[in-house]
Amino acid sequence: MTTRDPGEVPLTARQAAALARAVAVMDRLRSPGGCPWYAVQTHASLLPYAVEEAHELVEAVEAGDRAGLREELGDVLLQVLFHARVAAEDEADPFDVADVADALVAKLVRRNPHVFAADGDAEIDVAAVLERWEVLKRAEKPTRTSALDGVPATMGALARAQKLLARADQAGLLAAAPPPTVPPPTAAVGAAATDQGLGDALLGLVAAAHRAGVDAEAALRRATATWESAARRAED
């Protein structure tokens, strides 16, 4: 299969110059004579910031905050540039931001043959795109033996349950391993409730949300925000 050159649509001079400036600023901050805080950071020490910036990006999108969105995208980009700069210093296995970008481009081209293959199918629909993406991803990662592999254990419990249920549904596993059904509220949170019972009730609600096409994580955020506003008003 031959592929079209993704460089057919090059960056504008403005985009390329801006990205180059961002890389240069990060290099200056991390290099000798730069910022002492930047100099001592590691991949591990930066992890809390990556998680925080991702959450702030979600918040800006959900709030419809355009100025905030631009700022938070920059903060996410900062995390990418920072980790890539730290990685470039690794003596055993160095790589830099160009390697990161090249690997991303290669993956996007590989997983979207309907766009980049010379004989690509321009009429393919979204469902077929997602199905092909999963097939190609499994071929790239032969060590993953389960459809549920690759869902990070560090995700929030609700988001992880939602992701695993979606994966299981896509793989046709829900009939063989059905999630708990939603119990009556009194049974779920009554005086005799247990950790297991509450956990099953929560998982059952996530499964019900999945069947209804509802993003349980976003729904809970919205409901919590509504309640939080009421609680704050009660403080006045």
mmCIF file of C-alpha atoms in Angstrom:
data_model
loop_
_atom_site.group_PDB
_atom_site.id
_atom_site.type_symbol
_atom_site.label_atom_id
_atom_site.label_comp_id
_atom_site.label_asym_id
_atom_site.label_seq_id
_atom_site.Cartn_x
_atom_site.Cartn_y
_atom_site.Cartn_z
ATOM 1 C CA MET A 1 0.000 0.000 0.000
ATOM 2 C CA THR A 2 1.421 3.334 -1.018
ATOM 3 C CA THR A 3 0.571 6.403 0.985
ATOM 4 C CA ARG A 4 0.174 10.043 0.221
ATOM 5 C CA ASP A 5 2.744 12.365 1.741
ATOM 6 C CA PRO A 6 1.218 13.968 4.873
ATOM 7 C CA GLY A 7 3.481 16.906 4.110
ATOM 8 C CA GLU A 8 1.240 17.789 1.174
ATOM 9 C CA VAL A 9 -0.399 20.255 3.560
ATOM 10 C CA PRO A 10 2.652 21.897 5.190
ATOM 11 C CA LEU A 11 2.630 24.083 8.246
ATOM 12 C CA THR A 12 2.362 27.755 7.513
ATOM 13 C CA ALA A 13 5.482 29.799 8.135
ATOM 14 C CA ARG A 14 3.743 31.330 11.167
ATOM 15 C CA GLN A 15 2.889 27.921 12.663
ATOM 16 C CA ALA A 16 6.348 26.505 12.063
ATOM 17 C CA ALA A 17 8.038 29.586 13.536
ATOM 18 C CA ALA A 18 5.805 29.581 16.616
ATOM 19 C CA LEU A 19 6.473 25.907 17.333
ATOM 20 C CA ALA A 20 10.201 26.444 16.807
ATOM 21 C CA ARG A 21 10.128 29.339 19.309
ATOM 22 C CA ALA A 22 8.330 27.155 21.853
ATOM 23 C CA VAL A 23 10.966 24.432 21.507
ATOM 24 C CA ALA A 24 13.753 27.038 21.798
ATOM 25 C CA VAL A 25 12.262 28.560 24.952
ATOM 26 C CA MET A 26 11.964 25.150 26.582
ATOM 27 C CA ASP A 27 15.565 24.385 25.639
ATOM 28 C CA ARG A 28 16.707 27.673 27.180
ATOM 29 C CA LEU A 29 14.793 27.044 30.410
ATOM 30 C CA ARG A 30 16.203 23.534 30.783
ATOM 31 C CA SER A 31 19.800 24.258 29.725
ATOM 32 C CA PRO A 32 22.655 25.406 32.009
ATOM 33 C CA GLY A 33 22.119 29.024 32.952
ATOM 34 C CA GLY A 34 18.358 28.648 32.603
ATOM 35 C CA CYS A 35 15.758 28.148 35.317
ATOM 36 C CA PRO A 36 16.833 26.024 38.320
ATOM 37 C CA TRP A 37 13.308 24.667 38.789
ATOM 38 C CA TYR A 38 13.098 23.458 35.193
ATOM 39 C CA ALA A 39 16.590 21.967 35.472
ATOM 40 C CA VAL A 40 15.719 19.540 38.275
ATOM 41 C CA GLN A 41 12.439 18.191 36.942
ATOM 42 C CA THR A 42 12.054 14.560 35.847
ATOM 43 C CA HIS A 43 9.369 12.618 34.001
ATOM 44 C CA ALA A 44 8.038 11.455 37.362
ATOM 45 C CA SER A 45 8.022 14.883 39.014
ATOM 46 C CA LEU A 46 6.112 16.355 36.063
ATOM 47 C CA LEU A 47 3.269 13.820 36.144
ATOM 48 C CA PRO A 48 0.975 15.781 38.485
ATOM 49 C CA TYR A 49 1.190 18.783 36.163
ATOM 50 C CA ALA A 50 0.235 16.709 33.110
ATOM 51 C CA VAL A 51 -2.860 15.413 34.898
ATOM 52 C CA GLU A 52 -3.772 18.878 36.194
ATOM 53 C CA GLU A 53 -3.397 20.538 32.791
ATOM 54 C CA ALA A 54 -5.546 17.871 31.128
ATOM 55 C CA HIS A 55 -8.313 18.504 33.660
ATOM 56 C CA GLU A 56 -8.048 22.274 33.164
ATOM 57 C CA LEU A 57 -8.354 21.769 29.405
ATOM 58 C CA VAL A 58 -11.548 19.751 29.912
ATOM 59 C CA GLU A 59 -12.890 22.476 32.194
ATOM 60 C CA ALA A 60 -12.220 25.197 29.613
ATOM 61 C CA VAL A 61 -13.979 23.202 26.880
ATOM 62 C CA GLU A 62 -17.012 22.459 29.029
ATOM 63 C CA ALA A 63 -17.237 26.099 30.120
ATOM 64 C CA GLY A 64 -17.067 27.333 26.520
ATOM 65 C CA ASP A 65 -14.114 29.514 27.537
ATOM 66 C CA ARG A 66 -12.287 30.279 24.283
ATOM 67 C CA ALA A 67 -9.498 32.320 25.890
ATOM 68 C CA GLY A 68 -9.088 29.661 28.549
ATOM 69 C CA LEU A 69 -9.041 26.942 25.903
ATOM 70 C CA ARG A 70 -6.166 28.612 24.066
ATOM 71 C CA GLU A 71 -4.217 28.997 27.313
ATOM 72 C CA GLU A 72 -4.837 25.426 28.463
ATOM 73 C CA LEU A 73 -3.853 23.984 25.084
ATOM 74 C CA GLY A 74 -0.598 25.876 25.499
ATOM 75 C CA ASP A 75 -0.120 24.365 28.947
ATOM 76 C CA VAL A 76 -0.708 20.868 27.539
ATOM 77 C CA LEU A 77 1.806 21.624 24.775
ATOM 78 C CA LEU A 78 4.247 22.736 27.474
ATOM 79 C CA GLN A 79 4.013 19.296 29.065
ATOM 80 C CA VAL A 80 4.816 17.621 25.744
ATOM 81 C CA LEU A 81 7.785 19.917 25.116
ATOM 82 C CA PHE A 82 9.037 19.504 28.698
ATOM 83 C CA HIS A 83 8.910 15.690 28.671
ATOM 84 C CA ALA A 84 10.536 15.579 25.241
ATOM 85 C CA ARG A 85 13.345 17.879 26.434
ATOM 86 C CA VAL A 86 13.935 15.686 29.503
ATOM 87 C CA ALA A 87 13.910 12.598 27.283
ATOM 88 C CA ALA A 88 16.581 14.096 25.038
ATOM 89 C CA GLU A 89 19.012 13.998 27.970
ATOM 90 C CA ASP A 90 18.604 10.269 28.613
ATOM 91 C CA GLU A 91 21.962 8.601 27.972
ATOM 92 C CA ALA A 92 20.588 5.128 27.325
ATOM 93 C CA ASP A 93 17.610 5.932 25.090
ATOM 94 C CA PRO A 94 17.423 9.606 24.072
ATOM 95 C CA PHE A 95 14.700 11.042 21.879
ATOM 96 C CA ASP A 96 13.526 14.588 21.274
ATOM 97 C CA VAL A 97 10.413 16.449 20.219
ATOM 98 C CA ALA A 98 11.126 15.759 16.531
ATOM 99 C CA ASP A 99 11.114 12.017 17.255
ATOM 100 C CA VAL A 100 7.838 12.411 19.134
ATOM 101 C CA ALA A 101 6.260 14.304 16.242
ATOM 102 C CA ASP A 102 7.600 11.878 13.632
ATOM 103 C CA ALA A 103 6.210 8.905 15.571
ATOM 104 C CA LEU A 104 2.832 10.620 15.866
ATOM 105 C CA VAL A 105 2.693 11.381 12.143
ATOM 106 C CA ALA A 106 3.641 7.800 11.276
ATOM 107 C CA LYS A 107 0.910 6.430 13.563
ATOM 108 C CA LEU A 108 -1.769 8.759 12.217
ATOM 109 C CA VAL A 109 -0.890 7.906 8.628
ATOM 110 C CA ARG A 110 -0.765 4.178 9.408
ATOM 111 C CA ARG A 111 -4.106 4.159 11.228
ATOM 112 C CA ASN A 112 -5.963 6.310 8.686
ATOM 113 C CA PRO A 113 -5.384 4.582 5.347
ATOM 114 C CA HIS A 114 -8.759 5.897 4.117
ATOM 115 C CA VAL A 115 -7.129 9.340 4.092
ATOM 116 C CA PHE A 116 -3.474 8.685 3.316
ATOM 117 C CA ALA A 117 -3.443 5.517 1.189
ATOM 118 C CA ALA A 118 -3.298 6.151 -2.538
ATOM 119 C CA ASP A 119 -6.378 3.933 -2.902
ATOM 120 C CA GLY A 120 -8.072 5.247 0.257
ATOM 121 C CA ASP A 121 -11.834 4.946 0.679
ATOM 122 C CA ALA A 122 -13.129 8.495 0.958
ATOM 123 C CA GLU A 123 -16.702 7.233 1.557
ATOM 124 C CA ILE A 124 -15.912 5.322 4.764
ATOM 125 C CA ASP A 125 -18.183 6.159 7.724
ATOM 126 C CA VAL A 126 -17.261 6.887 11.341
ATOM 127 C CA ALA A 127 -18.154 3.397 12.630
ATOM 128 C CA ALA A 128 -15.905 1.770 10.045
ATOM 129 C CA VAL A 129 -13.092 4.205 10.852
ATOM 130 C CA LEU A 130 -13.241 3.271 14.550
ATOM 131 C CA GLU A 131 -13.406 -0.455 13.805
ATOM 132 C CA ARG A 132 -10.398 -0.258 11.481
ATOM 133 C CA TRP A 133 -8.488 1.858 14.024
ATOM 134 C CA GLU A 134 -8.918 -0.874 16.647
ATOM 135 C CA VAL A 135 -7.859 -3.613 14.223
ATOM 136 C CA LEU A 136 -4.737 -1.706 13.220
ATOM 137 C CA LYS A 137 -3.931 -0.857 16.844
ATOM 138 C CA ARG A 138 -4.148 -4.520 17.859
ATOM 139 C CA ALA A 139 -1.817 -5.448 15.006
ATOM 140 C CA GLU A 140 0.693 -2.846 16.215
ATOM 141 C CA LYS A 141 0.548 -4.100 19.819
ATOM 142 C CA PRO A 142 0.694 -7.903 19.638
ATOM 143 C CA THR A 143 1.562 -8.209 23.345
ATOM 144 C CA ARG A 144 -1.960 -7.102 24.221
ATOM 145 C CA THR A 145 -3.986 -10.293 24.441
ATOM 146 C CA SER A 146 -7.239 -8.828 25.745
ATOM 147 C CA ALA A 147 -9.617 -6.226 24.359
ATOM 148 C CA LEU A 148 -9.392 -4.624 27.801
ATOM 149 C CA ASP A 149 -5.612 -4.197 27.752
ATOM 150 C CA GLY A 150 -4.246 -0.676 27.582
ATOM 151 C CA VAL A 151 -6.770 1.081 29.841
ATOM 152 C CA PRO A 152 -4.584 2.821 32.446
ATOM 153 C CA ALA A 153 -5.047 1.660 36.022
ATOM 154 C CA THR A 154 -4.412 5.240 37.168
ATOM 155 C CA MET A 155 -7.552 6.619 35.504
ATOM 156 C CA GLY A 156 -10.309 7.781 37.824
ATOM 157 C CA ALA A 157 -12.560 4.887 38.824
ATOM 158 C CA LEU A 158 -15.621 6.221 37.003
ATOM 159 C CA ALA A 159 -13.777 7.069 33.779
ATOM 160 C CA ARG A 160 -11.955 3.711 33.830
ATOM 161 C CA ALA A 161 -15.179 1.758 34.338
ATOM 162 C CA GLN A 162 -16.732 3.650 31.449
ATOM 163 C CA LYS A 163 -13.758 2.952 29.167
ATOM 164 C CA LEU A 164 -13.626 -0.744 30.060
ATOM 165 C CA LEU A 165 -17.359 -1.163 29.458
ATOM 166 C CA ALA A 166 -17.031 0.498 26.052
ATOM 167 C CA ARG A 167 -14.125 -1.792 25.146
ATOM 168 C CA ALA A 168 -16.013 -4.884 26.351
ATOM 169 C CA ASP A 169 -19.114 -3.871 24.394
ATOM 170 C CA GLN A 170 -17.079 -3.333 21.235
ATOM 171 C CA ALA A 171 -15.518 -6.792 21.675
ATOM 172 C CA GLY A 172 -18.891 -8.464 22.308
ATOM 173 C CA LEU A 173 -18.029 -9.413 25.884
ATOM 174 C CA LEU A 174 -20.986 -7.941 27.762
ATOM 175 C CA ALA A 175 -23.229 -10.948 27.171
ATOM 176 C CA ALA A 176 -20.649 -13.360 28.592
ATOM 177 C CA ALA A 177 -19.614 -11.008 31.408
ATOM 178 C CA PRO A 178 -22.597 -8.751 32.114
ATOM 179 C CA PRO A 179 -22.055 -5.833 34.494
ATOM 180 C CA PRO A 180 -24.266 -5.553 37.582
ATOM 181 C CA THR A 181 -27.786 -4.292 37.110
ATOM 182 C CA VAL A 182 -28.810 -1.086 38.835
ATOM 183 C CA PRO A 183 -30.351 -1.999 42.213
ATOM 184 C CA PRO A 184 -33.127 0.009 43.859
ATOM 185 C CA PRO A 185 -31.651 3.091 45.549
ATOM 186 C CA THR A 186 -32.647 1.882 49.024
ATOM 187 C CA ALA A 187 -30.779 -1.387 48.486
ATOM 188 C CA ALA A 188 -27.700 0.400 47.192
ATOM 189 C CA VAL A 189 -27.311 2.911 50.006
ATOM 190 C CA GLY A 190 -29.412 1.527 52.844
ATOM 191 C CA ALA A 191 -28.195 0.710 56.322
ATOM 192 C CA ALA A 192 -27.090 -2.752 55.232
ATOM 193 C CA ALA A 193 -25.090 -1.488 52.241
ATOM 194 C CA THR A 194 -21.562 -2.857 51.804
ATOM 195 C CA ASP A 195 -18.533 -1.776 49.830
ATOM 196 C CA GLN A 196 -19.311 -4.525 47.325
ATOM 197 C CA GLY A 197 -22.942 -3.493 47.062
ATOM 198 C CA LEU A 198 -22.128 0.155 46.575
ATOM 199 C CA GLY A 199 -19.443 -0.701 44.029
ATOM 200 C CA ASP A 200 -21.848 -2.915 42.082
ATOM 201 C CA ALA A 201 -24.479 -0.171 42.175
ATOM 202 C CA LEU A 202 -22.032 2.404 40.814
ATOM 203 C CA LEU A 203 -20.815 0.041 38.086
ATOM 204 C CA GLY A 204 -24.418 -0.738 37.201
ATOM 205 C CA LEU A 205 -25.119 2.976 36.790
ATOM 206 C CA VAL A 206 -22.094 3.364 34.510
ATOM 207 C CA ALA A 207 -23.323 0.400 32.449
ATOM 208 C CA ALA A 208 -26.785 1.968 32.213
ATOM 209 C CA ALA A 209 -25.210 5.242 31.090
ATOM 210 C CA HIS A 210 -23.206 3.385 28.434
ATOM 211 C CA ARG A 211 -26.338 1.702 27.095
ATOM 212 C CA ALA A 212 -28.075 5.075 26.936
ATOM 213 C CA GLY A 213 -25.141 6.726 25.160
ATOM 214 C CA VAL A 214 -24.471 9.022 28.111
ATOM 215 C CA ASP A 215 -20.961 10.065 29.155
ATOM 216 C CA ALA A 216 -21.158 9.138 32.839
ATOM 217 C CA GLU A 217 -18.042 11.100 33.760
ATOM 218 C CA ALA A 218 -19.348 14.305 32.163
ATOM 219 C CA ALA A 219 -22.843 13.725 33.581
ATOM 220 C CA LEU A 220 -21.452 13.409 37.096
ATOM 221 C CA ARG A 221 -19.328 16.537 36.622
ATOM 222 C CA ARG A 222 -22.393 18.499 35.542
ATOM 223 C CA ALA A 223 -24.547 17.188 38.392
ATOM 224 C CA THR A 224 -21.798 17.899 40.897
ATOM 225 C CA ALA A 225 -21.371 21.423 39.540
ATOM 226 C CA THR A 226 -25.111 22.066 39.882
ATOM 227 C CA TRP A 227 -25.120 20.817 43.460
ATOM 228 C CA GLU A 228 -21.923 22.735 44.237
ATOM 229 C CA SER A 229 -23.548 25.959 43.080
ATOM 230 C CA ALA A 230 -26.510 25.299 45.352
ATOM 231 C CA ALA A 231 -24.223 24.535 48.278
ATOM 232 C CA ARG A 232 -22.275 27.749 47.698
ATOM 233 C CA ARG A 233 -25.487 29.742 47.580
ATOM 234 C CA ALA A 234 -26.479 28.154 50.886
ATOM 235 C CA GLU A 235 -23.300 29.584 52.433
ATOM 236 C CA ASP A 236 -24.403 33.151 51.685
#
